[in-house]
């Protein structure tokens, strides 16, 4: 089945950029998503990218997609303490079932 | 627009009981999907409903079932509860077409004693 992998932890200093990486295995993935989960809450949709795109920018967020290597990254510019959370990447092949990675816990050090 | 609403937020049950969780999607959204989140298995897809019909199903036993009403609200039922069913159950809604982004509720935290 589909496998989506992420590193478990990332620590950055406030004001620096954060880069969260994700790899996936299904070459027929159509859309790839980034979600944020804060303690005690559900998943907040941050951004998503269609598989025929290389890059998408949305304010402080930049998504890069390397379809050949099946590698997705999320860059957060000027990281703030409020960005501390768990970040999940997810993909889908068209049906409304998302395959999620394990999540990356981002800790922002003041 | 109001977001996805899940009730109750917390639930405590004992082994062998059954439970029903409720989800109200974003107004105008016709697809509702359910996910289970546990520390060991992460986020796993349970099933998706669209126009009152189950359109997609994950790899969970038949004890897990759901339904959708004509107003798109959905319920999920788990029968004969086991300790391993303790989890955060998340509901997501989308407009209904393929590749539409899913928006999640805050979940129902189910604890089995």
JSON list of C-alpha atoms in Angstrom, two decimals:
[
{"chain": "A", "resi": 1, "resn": "UNK", "atom": "CA", "xyz": [0.00, 0.00, 0.00]},
{"chain": "A", "resi": 2, "resn": "UNK", "atom": "CA", "xyz": [0.85, 3.67, 0.02]},
{"chain": "A", "resi": 3, "resn": "UNK", "atom": "CA", "xyz": [3.70, 4.75, 2.30]},
{"chain": "A", "resi": 4, "resn": "UNK", "atom": "CA", "xyz": [4.30, 8.35, 3.34]},
{"chain": "A", "resi": 5, "resn": "UNK", "atom": "CA", "xyz": [7.33, 9.13, 5.50]},
{"chain": "A", "resi": 6, "resn": "UNK", "atom": "CA", "xyz": [8.45, 12.11, 7.53]},
{"chain": "A", "resi": 7, "resn": "UNK", "atom": "CA", "xyz": [11.15, 12.76, 10.08]},
{"chain": "A", "resi": 8, "resn": "UNK", "atom": "CA", "xyz": [9.73, 12.85, 13.59]},
{"chain": "A", "resi": 9, "resn": "UNK", "atom": "CA", "xyz": [11.27, 16.00, 15.10]},
{"chain": "A", "resi": 10, "resn": "UNK", "atom": "CA", "xyz": [12.55, 19.41, 14.04]},
{"chain": "A", "resi": 11, "resn": "UNK", "atom": "CA", "xyz": [13.77, 22.28, 16.24]},
{"chain": "A", "resi": 12, "resn": "UNK", "atom": "CA", "xyz": [14.42, 25.79, 14.97]},
{"chain": "A", "resi": 13, "resn": "UNK", "atom": "CA", "xyz": [15.07, 29.19, 16.48]},
{"chain": "A", "resi": 14, "resn": "UNK", "atom": "CA", "xyz": [12.40, 31.86, 16.29]},
{"chain": "A", "resi": 15, "resn": "UNK", "atom": "CA", "xyz": [12.87, 33.95, 13.16]},
{"chain": "A", "resi": 16, "resn": "UNK", "atom": "CA", "xyz": [14.70, 31.21, 11.25]},
{"chain": "A", "resi": 17, "resn": "UNK", "atom": "CA", "xyz": [13.19, 29.20, 8.39]},
{"chain": "A", "resi": 18, "resn": "UNK", "atom": "CA", "xyz": [11.84, 25.69, 8.97]},
{"chain": "A", "resi": 19, "resn": "UNK", "atom": "CA", "xyz": [11.91, 23.00, 6.33]},
{"chain": "A", "resi": 20, "resn": "UNK", "atom": "CA", "xyz": [9.80, 19.89, 6.85]},
{"chain": "A", "resi": 21, "resn": "UNK", "atom": "CA", "xyz": [10.34, 17.01, 4.45]},
{"chain": "A", "resi": 22, "resn": "UNK", "atom": "CA", "xyz": [8.13, 14.19, 3.25]},
{"chain": "A", "resi": 23, "resn": "UNK", "atom": "CA", "xyz": [8.56, 11.27, 0.85]},
{"chain": "A", "resi": 24, "resn": "UNK", "atom": "CA", "xyz": [5.80, 9.18, -0.68]},
{"chain": "A", "resi": 25, "resn": "UNK", "atom": "CA", "xyz": [5.72, 6.03, -2.74]},
{"chain": "A", "resi": 26, "resn": "UNK", "atom": "CA", "xyz": [2.63, 6.18, -4.94]},
{"chain": "A", "resi": 27, "resn": "UNK", "atom": "CA", "xyz": [3.51, 7.60, -8.35]},
{"chain": "A", "resi": 28, "resn": "UNK", "atom": "CA", "xyz": [-0.18, 8.10, -9.14]},
{"chain": "A", "resi": 29, "resn": "UNK", "atom": "CA", "xyz": [-0.63, 10.64, -6.32]},
{"chain": "A", "resi": 30, "resn": "UNK", "atom": "CA", "xyz": [-2.61, 13.59, -7.64]},
{"chain": "A", "resi": 31, "resn": "UNK", "atom": "CA", "xyz": [-2.71, 16.07, -4.80]},
{"chain": "A", "resi": 32, "resn": "UNK", "atom": "CA", "xyz": [-0.37, 16.46, -1.83]},
{"chain": "A", "resi": 33, "resn": "UNK", "atom": "CA", "xyz": [-1.39, 18.26, 1.33]},
{"chain": "A", "resi": 34, "resn": "UNK", "atom": "CA", "xyz": [0.12, 19.80, 4.43]},
{"chain": "A", "resi": 35, "resn": "UNK", "atom": "CA", "xyz": [-1.87, 19.86, 7.65]},
{"chain": "A", "resi": 36, "resn": "UNK", "atom": "CA", "xyz": [-1.02, 21.32, 11.07]},
{"chain": "A", "resi": 37, "resn": "UNK", "atom": "CA", "xyz": [-2.19, 19.85, 14.37]},
{"chain": "A", "resi": 38, "resn": "UNK", "atom": "CA", "xyz": [-1.95, 21.73, 17.63]},
{"chain": "A", "resi": 39, "resn": "UNK", "atom": "CA", "xyz": [-2.44, 20.01, 21.03]},
{"chain": "A", "resi": 40, "resn": "UNK", "atom": "CA", "xyz": [-6.01, 18.93, 21.63]},
{"chain": "A", "resi": 41, "resn": "UNK", "atom": "CA", "xyz": [-7.16, 20.03, 18.20]},
{"chain": "A", "resi": 42, "resn": "UNK", "atom": "CA", "xyz": [-7.97, 18.52, 14.84]},
{"chain": "A", "resi": 43, "resn": "UNK", "atom": "CA", "xyz": [-6.07, 19.03, 11.59]},
{"chain": "A", "resi": 44, "resn": "UNK", "atom": "CA", "xyz": [-5.84, 22.46, 10.03]},
{"chain": "A", "resi": 45, "resn": "UNK", "atom": "CA", "xyz": [-5.34, 22.52, 6.26]},
{"chain": "A", "resi": 46, "resn": "UNK", "atom": "CA", "xyz": [-2.32, 24.70, 5.52]},
{"chain": "A", "resi": 47, "resn": "UNK", "atom": "CA", "xyz": [-1.80, 24.30, 1.80]},
{"chain": "A", "resi": 48, "resn": "UNK", "atom": "CA", "xyz": [-1.83, 21.77, -1.02]},
{"chain": "A", "resi": 49, "resn": "UNK", "atom": "CA", "xyz": [-0.21, 21.27, -4.38]},
{"chain": "A", "resi": 50, "resn": "UNK", "atom": "CA", "xyz": [-1.26, 19.49, -7.54]},
{"chain": "A", "resi": 51, "resn": "UNK", "atom": "CA", "xyz": [1.16, 16.84, -8.73]},
{"chain": "A", "resi": 52, "resn": "UNK", "atom": "CA", "xyz": [1.94, 18.65, -11.99]},
{"chain": "A", "resi": 53, "resn": "UNK", "atom": "CA", "xyz": [3.28, 21.68, -10.13]},
{"chain": "A", "resi": 54, "resn": "UNK", "atom": "CA", "xyz": [6.80, 22.16, -8.82]},
{"chain": "A", "resi": 55, "resn": "UNK", "atom": "CA", "xyz": [6.22, 24.92, -6.33]},
{"chain": "A", "resi": 56, "resn": "UNK", "atom": "CA", "xyz": [3.47, 26.82, -4.58]},
{"chain": "A", "resi": 57, "resn": "UNK", "atom": "CA", "xyz": [3.86, 29.85, -2.35]},
{"chain": "A", "resi": 58, "resn": "UNK", "atom": "CA", "xyz": [1.29, 31.09, 0.14]},
{"chain": "A", "resi": 59, "resn": "UNK", "atom": "CA", "xyz": [2.46, 33.94, 2.37]},
{"chain": "A", "resi": 60, "resn": "UNK", "atom": "CA", "xyz": [5.10, 32.44, 4.71]},
{"chain": "A", "resi": 61, "resn": "UNK", "atom": "CA", "xyz": [4.61, 28.94, 3.33]},
{"chain": "A", "resi": 62, "resn": "UNK", "atom": "CA", "xyz": [6.43, 27.49, 0.32]},
{"chain": "A", "resi": 63, "resn": "UNK", "atom": "CA", "xyz": [5.76, 23.98, -0.94]},
{"chain": "A", "resi": 64, "resn": "UNK", "atom": "CA", "xyz": [8.28, 22.28, -3.21]},
{"chain": "A", "resi": 65, "resn": "UNK", "atom": "CA", "xyz": [7.47, 19.07, -5.07]},
{"chain": "A", "resi": 66, "resn": "UNK", "atom": "CA", "xyz": [10.01, 16.83, -6.78]},
{"chain": "A", "resi": 67, "resn": "UNK", "atom": "CA", "xyz": [7.80, 14.31, -8.51]},
{"chain": "A", "resi": 68, "resn": "UNK", "atom": "CA", "xyz": [10.71, 12.31, -9.92]},
{"chain": "A", "resi": 69, "resn": "UNK", "atom": "CA", "xyz": [12.06, 11.65, -6.41]},
{"chain": "A", "resi": 70, "resn": "UNK", "atom": "CA", "xyz": [8.57, 11.63, -4.82]},
{"chain": "A", "resi": 71, "resn": "UNK", "atom": "CA", "xyz": [9.74, 14.26, -2.35]},
{"chain": "A", "resi": 72, "resn": "UNK", "atom": "CA", "xyz": [7.65, 17.06, -0.88]},
{"chain": "A", "resi": 73, "resn": "UNK", "atom": "CA", "xyz": [8.80, 19.83, 1.43]},
{"chain": "A", "resi": 74, "resn": "UNK", "atom": "CA", "xyz": [7.17, 22.64, 3.38]},
{"chain": "A", "resi": 75, "resn": "UNK", "atom": "CA", "xyz": [9.21, 25.73, 4.14]},
{"chain": "A", "resi": 76, "resn": "UNK", "atom": "CA", "xyz": [7.97, 28.13, 6.81]},
{"chain": "A", "resi": 77, "resn": "UNK", "atom": "CA", "xyz": [9.68, 31.51, 6.64]},
{"chain": "A", "resi": 78, "resn": "UNK", "atom": "CA", "xyz": [10.29, 33.61, 9.77]},
{"chain": "A", "resi": 79, "resn": "UNK", "atom": "CA", "xyz": [9.14, 30.80, 12.07]},
{"chain": "A", "resi": 80, "resn": "UNK", "atom": "CA", "xyz": [7.23, 31.97, 15.14]},
{"chain": "A", "resi": 81, "resn": "UNK", "atom": "CA", "xyz": [6.47, 30.26, 18.47]},
{"chain": "A", "resi": 82, "resn": "UNK", "atom": "CA", "xyz": [2.88, 29.91, 17.32]},
{"chain": "A", "resi": 83, "resn": "UNK", "atom": "CA", "xyz": [4.12, 27.62, 14.55]},
{"chain": "A", "resi": 84, "resn": "UNK", "atom": "CA", "xyz": [5.06, 24.96, 17.13]},
{"chain": "A", "resi": 85, "resn": "UNK", "atom": "CA", "xyz": [2.84, 21.99, 16.31]},
{"chain": "A", "resi": 86, "resn": "UNK", "atom": "CA", "xyz": [2.83, 18.64, 14.50]},
{"chain": "A", "resi": 87, "resn": "UNK", "atom": "CA", "xyz": [2.86, 18.89, 10.70]},
{"chain": "A", "resi": 88, "resn": "UNK", "atom": "CA", "xyz": [1.46, 16.11, 8.54]},
{"chain": "A", "resi": 89, "resn": "UNK", "atom": "CA", "xyz": [1.88, 15.59, 4.85]},
{"chain": "A", "resi": 90, "resn": "UNK", "atom": "CA", "xyz": [-0.76, 13.55, 3.07]},
{"chain": "A", "resi": 91, "resn": "UNK", "atom": "CA", "xyz": [-1.43, 12.40, -0.45]},
{"chain": "A", "resi": 92, "resn": "UNK", "atom": "CA", "xyz": [-4.35, 11.07, -2.43]},
{"chain": "A", "resi": 93, "resn": "UNK", "atom": "CA", "xyz": [-4.77, 9.33, -5.74]},
{"chain": "A", "resi": 94, "resn": "UNK", "atom": "CA", "xyz": [-8.11, 10.98, -6.45]},
{"chain": "A", "resi": 95, "resn": "UNK", "atom": "CA", "xyz": [-10.53, 9.29, -4.12]},
{"chain": "A", "resi": 96, "resn": "UNK", "atom": "CA", "xyz": [-11.33, 11.12, -0.93]},
{"chain": "A", "resi": 97, "resn": "UNK", "atom": "CA", "xyz": [-9.08, 9.02, 1.27]},
{"chain": "A", "resi": 98, "resn": "UNK", "atom": "CA", "xyz": [-5.90, 10.63, 2.45]},
{"chain": "A", "resi": 99, "resn": "UNK", "atom": "CA", "xyz": [-2.71, 8.73, 3.29]},
{"chain": "A", "resi": 100, "resn": "UNK", "atom": "CA", "xyz": [-0.86, 10.51, 6.06]},
{"chain": "A", "resi": 101, "resn": "UNK", "atom": "CA", "xyz": [2.74, 10.57, 7.12]},
{"chain": "A", "resi": 102, "resn": "UNK", "atom": "CA", "xyz": [3.76, 10.03, 10.73]},
{"chain": "A", "resi": 103, "resn": "UNK", "atom": "CA", "xyz": [3.91, 13.76, 11.41]},
{"chain": "A", "resi": 104, "resn": "UNK", "atom": "CA", "xyz": [6.85, 16.04, 12.23]},
{"chain": "A", "resi": 105, "resn": "UNK", "atom": "CA", "xyz": [6.85, 17.76, 15.60]},
{"chain": "A", "resi": 106, "resn": "UNK", "atom": "CA", "xyz": [8.18, 21.27, 15.09]},
{"chain": "A", "resi": 107, "resn": "UNK", "atom": "CA", "xyz": [9.53, 23.02, 18.18]},
{"chain": "A", "resi": 108, "resn": "UNK", "atom": "CA", "xyz": [10.33, 26.72, 17.92]},
{"chain": "A", "resi": 109, "resn": "UNK", "atom": "CA", "xyz": [12.88, 27.97, 20.42]},
{"chain": "A", "resi": 110, "resn": "UNK", "atom": "CA", "xyz": [12.39, 31.60, 21.50]},
{"chain": "B", "resi": 1, "resn": "UNK", "atom": "CA", "xyz": [-19.05, 29.71, 7.54]},
{"chain": "B", "resi": 2, "resn": "UNK", "atom": "CA", "xyz": [-19.01, 27.36, 10.49]},
{"chain": "B", "resi": 3, "resn": "UNK", "atom": "CA", "xyz": [-16.38, 24.64, 10.39]},
{"chain": "B", "resi": 4, "resn": "UNK", "atom": "CA", "xyz": [-16.78, 20.91, 10.83]},
{"chain": "B", "resi": 5, "resn": "UNK", "atom": "CA", "xyz": [-18.46, 20.14, 14.16]},
{"chain": "B", "resi": 6, "resn": "UNK", "atom": "CA", "xyz": [-17.96, 16.87, 16.00]},
{"chain": "B", "resi": 7, "resn": "UNK", "atom": "CA", "xyz": [-19.85, 15.76, 19.09]},
{"chain": "B", "resi": 8, "resn": "UNK", "atom": "CA", "xyz": [-19.15, 14.77, 21.74]},
{"chain": "B", "resi": 9, "resn": "UNK", "atom": "CA", "xyz": [-15.57, 16.00, 22.25]},
{"chain": "B", "resi": 10, "resn": "UNK", "atom": "CA", "xyz": [-14.79, 13.36, 24.87]},
{"chain": "B", "resi": 11, "resn": "UNK", "atom": "CA", "xyz": [-16.29, 9.97, 25.59]},
{"chain": "B", "resi": 12, "resn": "UNK", "atom": "CA", "xyz": [-15.47, 7.21, 28.05]},
{"chain": "B", "resi": 13, "resn": "UNK", "atom": "CA", "xyz": [-16.80, 3.71, 27.49]},
{"chain": "B", "resi": 14, "resn": "UNK", "atom": "CA", "xyz": [-16.06, 0.21, 28.73]},
{"chain": "B", "resi": 15, "resn": "UNK", "atom": "CA", "xyz": [-15.14, -2.88, 26.73]},
{"chain": "B", "resi": 16, "resn": "UNK", "atom": "CA", "xyz": [-18.04, -4.52, 24.98]},
{"chain": "B", "resi": 17, "resn": "UNK", "atom": "CA", "xyz": [-20.19, -1.40, 24.78]},
{"chain": "B", "resi": 18, "resn": "UNK", "atom": "CA", "xyz": [-21.02, 0.42, 21.57]},
{"chain": "B", "resi": 19, "resn": "UNK", "atom": "CA", "xyz": [-20.67, 4.11, 20.73]},
{"chain": "B", "resi": 20, "resn": "UNK", "atom": "CA", "xyz": [-22.01, 6.58, 18.19]},
{"chain": "B", "resi": 21, "resn": "UNK", "atom": "CA", "xyz": [-20.09, 9.68, 17.14]},
{"chain": "B", "resi": 22, "resn": "UNK", "atom": "CA", "xyz": [-21.58, 12.58, 15.21]},
{"chain": "B", "resi": 23, "resn": "UNK", "atom": "CA", "xyz": [-20.21, 14.93, 12.57]},
{"chain": "B", "resi": 24, "resn": "UNK", "atom": "CA", "xyz": [-21.79, 18.00, 10.98]},
{"chain": "B", "resi": 25, "resn": "UNK", "atom": "CA", "xyz": [-19.92, 19.06, 7.82]},
{"chain": "B", "resi": 26, "resn": "UNK", "atom": "CA", "xyz": [-19.29, 22.56, 6.54]},
{"chain": "B", "resi": 27, "resn": "UNK", "atom": "CA", "xyz": [-22.44, 23.93, 4.94]},
{"chain": "B", "resi": 28, "resn": "UNK", "atom": "CA", "xyz": [-22.60, 22.88, 1.29]},
{"chain": "B", "resi": 29, "resn": "UNK", "atom": "CA", "xyz": [-20.12, 20.04, 1.68]},
{"chain": "B", "resi": 30, "resn": "UNK", "atom": "CA", "xyz": [-21.51, 16.70, 0.60]},
{"chain": "B", "resi": 31, "resn": "UNK", "atom": "CA", "xyz": [-18.62, 14.35, 1.38]},
{"chain": "B", "resi": 32, "resn": "UNK", "atom": "CA", "xyz": [-17.77, 13.25, 4.90]},
{"chain": "B", "resi": 33, "resn": "UNK", "atom": "CA", "xyz": [-14.74, 11.10, 5.72]},
{"chain": "B", "resi": 34, "resn": "UNK", "atom": "CA", "xyz": [-13.73, 9.55, 9.02]},
{"chain": "B", "resi": 35, "resn": "UNK", "atom": "CA", "xyz": [-10.22, 8.90, 10.31]},
{"chain": "B", "resi": 36, "resn": "UNK", "atom": "CA", "xyz": [-8.79, 7.23, 13.40]},
{"chain": "B", "resi": 37, "resn": "UNK", "atom": "CA", "xyz": [-5.69, 8.71, 15.05]},
{"chain": "B", "resi": 38, "resn": "UNK", "atom": "CA", "xyz": [-3.64, 6.67, 17.54]},
{"chain": "B", "resi": 39, "resn": "UNK", "atom": "CA", "xyz": [-0.04, 7.06, 18.77]},
{"chain": "B", "resi": 40, "resn": "UNK", "atom": "CA", "xyz": [0.88, 3.65, 17.39]},
{"chain": "B", "resi": 41, "resn": "UNK", "atom": "CA", "xyz": [-0.81, 3.61, 13.99]},
{"chain": "B", "resi": 42, "resn": "UNK", "atom": "CA", "xyz": [-1.05, 7.33, 13.26]},
{"chain": "B", "resi": 43, "resn": "UNK", "atom": "CA", "xyz": [-3.86, 8.63, 11.07]},
{"chain": "B", "resi": 44, "resn": "UNK", "atom": "CA", "xyz": [-5.83, 5.96, 9.24]},
{"chain": "B", "resi": 45, "resn": "UNK", "atom": "CA", "xyz": [-8.78, 6.30, 6.90]},
{"chain": "B", "resi": 46, "resn": "UNK", "atom": "CA", "xyz": [-11.98, 4.59, 8.01]},
{"chain": "B", "resi": 47, "resn": "UNK", "atom": "CA", "xyz": [-14.60, 5.41, 5.34]},
{"chain": "B", "resi": 48, "resn": "UNK", "atom": "CA", "xyz": [-16.14, 8.14, 3.24]},
{"chain": "B", "resi": 49, "resn": "UNK", "atom": "CA", "xyz": [-19.79, 8.96, 2.64]},
{"chain": "B", "resi": 50, "resn": "UNK", "atom": "CA", "xyz": [-21.25, 10.96, -0.22]},
{"chain": "B", "resi": 51, "resn": "UNK", "atom": "CA", "xyz": [-24.95, 11.46, -0.92]},
{"chain": "B", "resi": 52, "resn": "UNK", "atom": "CA", "xyz": [-25.88, 9.03, 1.86]},
{"chain": "B", "resi": 53, "resn": "UNK", "atom": "CA", "xyz": [-23.80, 6.24, 0.31]},
{"chain": "B", "resi": 54, "resn": "UNK", "atom": "CA", "xyz": [-20.50, 4.79, 1.42]},
{"chain": "B", "resi": 55, "resn": "UNK", "atom": "CA", "xyz": [-18.15, 5.63, -1.43]},
{"chain": "B", "resi": 56, "resn": "UNK", "atom": "CA", "xyz": [-14.83, 4.46, -0.06]},
{"chain": "B", "resi": 57, "resn": "UNK", "atom": "CA", "xyz": [-13.71, 2.21, 2.77]},
{"chain": "B", "resi": 58, "resn": "UNK", "atom": "CA", "xyz": [-10.45, 1.66, 4.64]},
{"chain": "B", "resi": 59, "resn": "UNK", "atom": "CA", "xyz": [-9.15, -1.50, 6.20]},
{"chain": "B", "resi": 60, "resn": "UNK", "atom": "CA", "xyz": [-11.09, -1.68, 9.46]},
{"chain": "B", "resi": 61, "resn": "UNK", "atom": "CA", "xyz": [-13.24, -4.53, 10.85]},
{"chain": "B", "resi": 62, "resn": "UNK", "atom": "CA", "xyz": [-16.99, -4.58, 10.40]},
{"chain": "B", "resi": 63, "resn": "UNK", "atom": "CA", "xyz": [-17.46, -3.34, 13.99]},
{"chain": "B", "resi": 64, "resn": "UNK", "atom": "CA", "xyz": [-16.83, 0.10, 12.53]},
{"chain": "B", "resi": 65, "resn": "UNK", "atom": "CA", "xyz": [-19.75, 1.43, 10.52]},
{"chain": "B", "resi": 66, "resn": "UNK", "atom": "CA", "xyz": [-21.21, 4.73, 9.51]},
{"chain": "B", "resi": 67, "resn": "UNK", "atom": "CA", "xyz": [-24.05, 6.45, 7.79]},
{"chain": "B", "resi": 68, "resn": "UNK", "atom": "CA", "xyz": [-24.89, 9.77, 6.27]},
{"chain": "B", "resi": 69, "resn": "UNK", "atom": "CA", "xyz": [-28.18, 11.62, 6.37]},
{"chain": "B", "resi": 70, "resn": "UNK", "atom": "CA", "xyz": [-29.88, 13.67, 3.67]},
{"chain": "B", "resi": 71, "resn": "UNK", "atom": "CA", "xyz": [-28.52, 16.90, 5.22]},
{"chain": "B", "resi": 72, "resn": "UNK", "atom": "CA", "xyz": [-24.96, 15.46, 4.87]},
{"chain": "B", "resi": 73, "resn": "UNK", "atom": "CA", "xyz": [-24.51, 15.01, 8.60]},
{"chain": "B", "resi": 74, "resn": "UNK", "atom": "CA", "xyz": [-22.78, 11.74, 9.39]},
{"chain": "B", "resi": 75, "resn": "UNK", "atom": "CA", "xyz": [-22.56, 9.33, 12.27]},
{"chain": "B", "resi": 76, "resn": "UNK", "atom": "CA", "xyz": [-19.98, 6.68, 13.00]},
{"chain": "B", "resi": 77, "resn": "UNK", "atom": "CA", "xyz": [-20.72, 3.65, 15.14]},
{"chain": "B", "resi": 78, "resn": "UNK", "atom": "CA", "xyz": [-18.33, 1.24, 16.81]},
{"chain": "B", "resi": 79, "resn": "UNK", "atom": "CA", "xyz": [-19.79, -1.91, 18.34]},
{"chain": "B", "resi": 80, "resn": "UNK", "atom": "CA", "xyz": [-18.27, -4.33, 20.86]},
{"chain": "B", "resi": 81, "resn": "UNK", "atom": "CA", "xyz": [-15.61, -1.86, 21.90]},
{"chain": "B", "resi": 82, "resn": "UNK", "atom": "CA", "xyz": [-12.07, -3.06, 22.52]},
{"chain": "B", "resi": 83, "resn": "UNK", "atom": "CA", "xyz": [-9.26, -1.38, 24.44]},
{"chain": "B", "resi": 84, "resn": "UNK", "atom": "CA", "xyz": [-7.47, -0.79, 21.14]},
{"chain": "B", "resi": 85, "resn": "UNK", "atom": "CA", "xyz": [-10.32, 1.38, 19.91]},
{"chain": "B", "resi": 86, "resn": "UNK", "atom": "CA", "xyz": [-9.16, 4.17, 22.22]},
{"chain": "B", "resi": 87, "resn": "UNK", "atom": "CA", "xyz": [-8.27, 6.95, 19.82]},
{"chain": "B", "resi": 88, "resn": "UNK", "atom": "CA", "xyz": [-9.04, 10.38, 18.48]},
{"chain": "B", "resi": 89, "resn": "UNK", "atom": "CA", "xyz": [-11.71, 10.04, 15.79]},
{"chain": "B", "resi": 90, "resn": "UNK", "atom": "CA", "xyz": [-11.59, 12.79, 13.22]},
{"chain": "B", "resi": 91, "resn": "UNK", "atom": "CA", "xyz": [-14.22, 13.75, 10.71]},
{"chain": "B", "resi": 92, "resn": "UNK", "atom": "CA", "xyz": [-13.44, 15.71, 7.55]},
{"chain": "B", "resi": 93, "resn": "UNK", "atom": "CA", "xyz": [-15.73, 17.24, 4.97]},
{"chain": "B", "resi": 94, "resn": "UNK", "atom": "CA", "xyz": [-15.20, 18.33, 1.39]},
{"chain": "B", "resi": 95, "resn": "UNK", "atom": "CA", "xyz": [-17.34, 19.57, -1.45]},
{"chain": "B", "resi": 96, "resn": "UNK", "atom": "CA", "xyz": [-17.54, 16.06, -2.85]},
{"chain": "B", "resi": 97, "resn": "UNK", "atom": "CA", "xyz": [-15.68, 15.98, -6.13]},
{"chain": "B", "resi": 98, "resn": "UNK", "atom": "CA", "xyz": [-12.41, 14.11, -6.41]},
{"chain": "B", "resi": 99, "resn": "UNK", "atom": "CA", "xyz": [-9.32, 15.92, -5.18]},
{"chain": "B", "resi": 100, "resn": "UNK", "atom": "CA", "xyz": [-11.27, 18.46, -3.17]},
{"chain": "B", "resi": 101, "resn": "UNK", "atom": "CA", "xyz": [-9.39, 19.52, -0.01]},
{"chain": "B", "resi": 102, "resn": "UNK", "atom": "CA", "xyz": [-10.71, 18.02, 3.20]},
{"chain": "B", "resi": 103, "resn": "UNK", "atom": "CA", "xyz": [-11.41, 20.18, 6.23]},
{"chain": "B", "resi": 104, "resn": "UNK", "atom": "CA", "xyz": [-11.26, 18.56, 9.64]},
{"chain": "B", "resi": 105, "resn": "UNK", "atom": "CA", "xyz": [-13.16, 18.93, 12.88]},
{"chain": "B", "resi": 106, "resn": "UNK", "atom": "CA", "xyz": [-11.51, 18.89, 16.31]},
{"chain": "B", "resi": 107, "resn": "UNK", "atom": "CA", "xyz": [-12.32, 15.22, 16.81]},
{"chain": "B", "resi": 108, "resn": "UNK", "atom": "CA", "xyz": [-13.90, 13.02, 19.45]},
{"chain": "B", "resi": 109, "resn": "UNK", "atom": "CA", "xyz": [-11.49, 11.56, 21.99]},
{"chain": "B", "resi": 110, "resn": "UNK", "atom": "CA", "xyz": [-12.74, 8.05, 22.83]},
{"chain": "B", "resi": 111, "resn": "UNK", "atom": "CA", "xyz": [-11.29, 6.25, 25.85]},
{"chain": "B", "resi": 112, "resn": "UNK", "atom": "CA", "xyz": [-12.08, 2.61, 26.55]},
{"chain": "B", "resi": 113, "resn": "UNK", "atom": "CA", "xyz": [-11.71, 1.35, 30.12]}
]
